[in-house]
mmCIF file of C-alpha atoms in Angstrom:
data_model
loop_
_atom_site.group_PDB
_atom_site.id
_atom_site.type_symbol
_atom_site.label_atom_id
_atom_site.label_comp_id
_atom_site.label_asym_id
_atom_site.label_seq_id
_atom_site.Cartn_x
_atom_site.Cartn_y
_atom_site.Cartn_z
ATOM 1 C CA UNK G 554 0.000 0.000 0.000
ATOM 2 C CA UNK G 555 0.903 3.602 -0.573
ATOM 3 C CA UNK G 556 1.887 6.239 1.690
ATOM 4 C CA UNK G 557 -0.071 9.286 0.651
ATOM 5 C CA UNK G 558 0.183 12.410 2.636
ATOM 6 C CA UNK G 559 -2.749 15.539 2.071
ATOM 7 C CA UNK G 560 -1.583 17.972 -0.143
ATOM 8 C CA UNK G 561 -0.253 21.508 1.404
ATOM 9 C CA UNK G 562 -1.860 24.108 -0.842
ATOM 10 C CA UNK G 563 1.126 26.377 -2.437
ATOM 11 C CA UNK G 564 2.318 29.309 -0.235
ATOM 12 C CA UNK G 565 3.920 32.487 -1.517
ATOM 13 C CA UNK G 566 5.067 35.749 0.144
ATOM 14 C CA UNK G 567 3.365 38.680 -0.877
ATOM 15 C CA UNK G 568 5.842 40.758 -3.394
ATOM 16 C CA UNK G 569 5.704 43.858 -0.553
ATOM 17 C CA UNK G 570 4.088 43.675 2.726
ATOM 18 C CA UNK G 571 1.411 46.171 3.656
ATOM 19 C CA UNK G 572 2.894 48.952 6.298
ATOM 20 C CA UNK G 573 -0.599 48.826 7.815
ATOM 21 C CA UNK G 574 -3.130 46.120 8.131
ATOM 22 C CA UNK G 575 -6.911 46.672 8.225
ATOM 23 C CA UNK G 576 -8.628 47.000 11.499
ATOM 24 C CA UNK G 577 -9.938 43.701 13.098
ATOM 25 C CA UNK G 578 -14.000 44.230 12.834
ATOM 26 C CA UNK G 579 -14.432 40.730 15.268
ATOM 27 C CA UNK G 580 -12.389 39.665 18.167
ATOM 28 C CA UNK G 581 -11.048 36.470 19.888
ATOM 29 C CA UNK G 582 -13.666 35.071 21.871
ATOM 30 C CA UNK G 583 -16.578 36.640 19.958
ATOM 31 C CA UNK G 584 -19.840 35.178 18.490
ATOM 32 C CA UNK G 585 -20.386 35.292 14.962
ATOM 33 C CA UNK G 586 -22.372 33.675 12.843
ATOM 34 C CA UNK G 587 -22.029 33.259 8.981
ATOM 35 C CA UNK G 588 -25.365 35.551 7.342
ATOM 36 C CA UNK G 589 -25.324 35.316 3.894
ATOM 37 C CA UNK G 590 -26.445 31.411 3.370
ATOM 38 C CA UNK G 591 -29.542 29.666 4.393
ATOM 39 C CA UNK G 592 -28.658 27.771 7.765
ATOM 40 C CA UNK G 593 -25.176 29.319 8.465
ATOM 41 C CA UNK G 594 -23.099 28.394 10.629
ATOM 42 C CA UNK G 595 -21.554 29.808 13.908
ATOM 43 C CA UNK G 596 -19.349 29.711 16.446
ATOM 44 C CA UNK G 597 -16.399 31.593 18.405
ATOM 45 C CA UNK G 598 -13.717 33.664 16.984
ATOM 46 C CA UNK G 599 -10.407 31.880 17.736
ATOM 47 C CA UNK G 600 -7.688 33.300 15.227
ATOM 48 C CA UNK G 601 -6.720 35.687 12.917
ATOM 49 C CA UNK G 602 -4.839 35.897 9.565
ATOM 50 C CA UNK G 603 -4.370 38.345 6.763
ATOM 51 C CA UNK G 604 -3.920 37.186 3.481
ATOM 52 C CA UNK G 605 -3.365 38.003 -0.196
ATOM 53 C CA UNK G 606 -3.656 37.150 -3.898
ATOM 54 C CA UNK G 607 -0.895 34.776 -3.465
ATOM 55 C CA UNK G 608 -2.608 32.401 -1.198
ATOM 56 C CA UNK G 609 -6.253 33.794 -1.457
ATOM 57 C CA UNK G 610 -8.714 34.577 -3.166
ATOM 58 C CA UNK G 611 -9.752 37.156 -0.992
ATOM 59 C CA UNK G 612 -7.300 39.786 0.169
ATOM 60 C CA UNK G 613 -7.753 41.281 3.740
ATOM 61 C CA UNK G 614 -8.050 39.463 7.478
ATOM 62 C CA UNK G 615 -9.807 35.856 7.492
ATOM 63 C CA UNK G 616 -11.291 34.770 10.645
ATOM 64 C CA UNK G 617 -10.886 30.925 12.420
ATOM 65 C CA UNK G 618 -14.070 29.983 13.570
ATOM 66 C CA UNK G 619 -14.138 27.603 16.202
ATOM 67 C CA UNK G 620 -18.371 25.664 15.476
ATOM 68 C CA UNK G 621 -20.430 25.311 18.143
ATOM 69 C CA UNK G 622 -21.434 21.934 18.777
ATOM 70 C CA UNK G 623 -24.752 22.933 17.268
ATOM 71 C CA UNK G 624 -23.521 24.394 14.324
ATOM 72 C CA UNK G 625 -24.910 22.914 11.124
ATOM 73 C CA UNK G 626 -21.942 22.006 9.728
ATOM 74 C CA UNK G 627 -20.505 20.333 13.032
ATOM 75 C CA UNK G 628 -20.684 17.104 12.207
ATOM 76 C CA UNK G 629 -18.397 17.403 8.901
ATOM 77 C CA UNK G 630 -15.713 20.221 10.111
ATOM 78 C CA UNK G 631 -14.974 21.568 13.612
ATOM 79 C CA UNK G 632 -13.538 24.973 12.317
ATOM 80 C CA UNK G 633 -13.717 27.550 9.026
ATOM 81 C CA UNK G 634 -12.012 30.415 7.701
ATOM 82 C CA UNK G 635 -14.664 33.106 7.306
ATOM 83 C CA UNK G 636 -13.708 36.023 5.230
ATOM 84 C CA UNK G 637 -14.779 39.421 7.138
ATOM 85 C CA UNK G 638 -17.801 40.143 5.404
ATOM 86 C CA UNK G 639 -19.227 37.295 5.481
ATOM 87 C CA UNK G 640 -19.795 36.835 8.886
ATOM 88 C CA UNK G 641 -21.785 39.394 11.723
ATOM 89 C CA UNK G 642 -21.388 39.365 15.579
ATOM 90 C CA UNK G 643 -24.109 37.534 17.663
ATOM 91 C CA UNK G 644 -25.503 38.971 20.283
ATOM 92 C CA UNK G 645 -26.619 36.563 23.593
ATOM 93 C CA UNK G 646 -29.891 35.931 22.524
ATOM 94 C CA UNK G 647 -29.160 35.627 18.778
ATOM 95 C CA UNK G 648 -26.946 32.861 19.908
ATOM 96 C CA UNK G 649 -29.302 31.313 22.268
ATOM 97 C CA UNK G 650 -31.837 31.445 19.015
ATOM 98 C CA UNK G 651 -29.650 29.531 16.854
ATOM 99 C CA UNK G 652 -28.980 27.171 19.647
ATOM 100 C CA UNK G 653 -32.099 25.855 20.192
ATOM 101 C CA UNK G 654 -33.298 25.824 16.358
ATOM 102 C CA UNK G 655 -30.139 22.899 15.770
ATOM 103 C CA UNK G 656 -30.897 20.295 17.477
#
């Protein structure tokens, strides 16, 4: 049998690195939830990254999204990337809404 090992996705350094990187809209620790898809899924903001062209197709700061247990997508994936504008903050009882409709 064959070893195989996962492909690492190419990685190049940007050509010149911004002076000043965009303010961080969401936090570590903070609620969000994806908005723009039926049935999105949330959880808690656990990293931070900025990226560009070179290794993304969207340039600016990606967020790591630790799912809540009740997240849709659980089951299949524990964390995502979410680009900023596709996610919003919760607020406590947003979050307690979207815990009780995913069972």
């Amino acid at each position: 049998m064959t070893n195989t090992f996962p492909q690492i996705p190419p990685v190049a350094m940007p050509k010149v690195i911004p002076s000043e990187f965009p303010q961080q809209r969401f936090h570590l620790g903070e609620w969000v939830r994806w908005f723009q898809v039926p049935n999105g899924d949330f959880g808690r903001v656990i990293g931070v990254i900025y990226t560009q062209q070179a290794s993304c197709i969207a340039t600016g700061l990606h967020y790591l999204v630790l799912l809540d247990e009740r997240s849709p997508s659980r089951e299949i994936c524990i964390c995502d990337f979410a680009f900023e504008d596709d996610i919003e903050s919760l607020e406590k009882s947003s979050l307690e809404g979207l815990r009780g409709n995913h069972v």
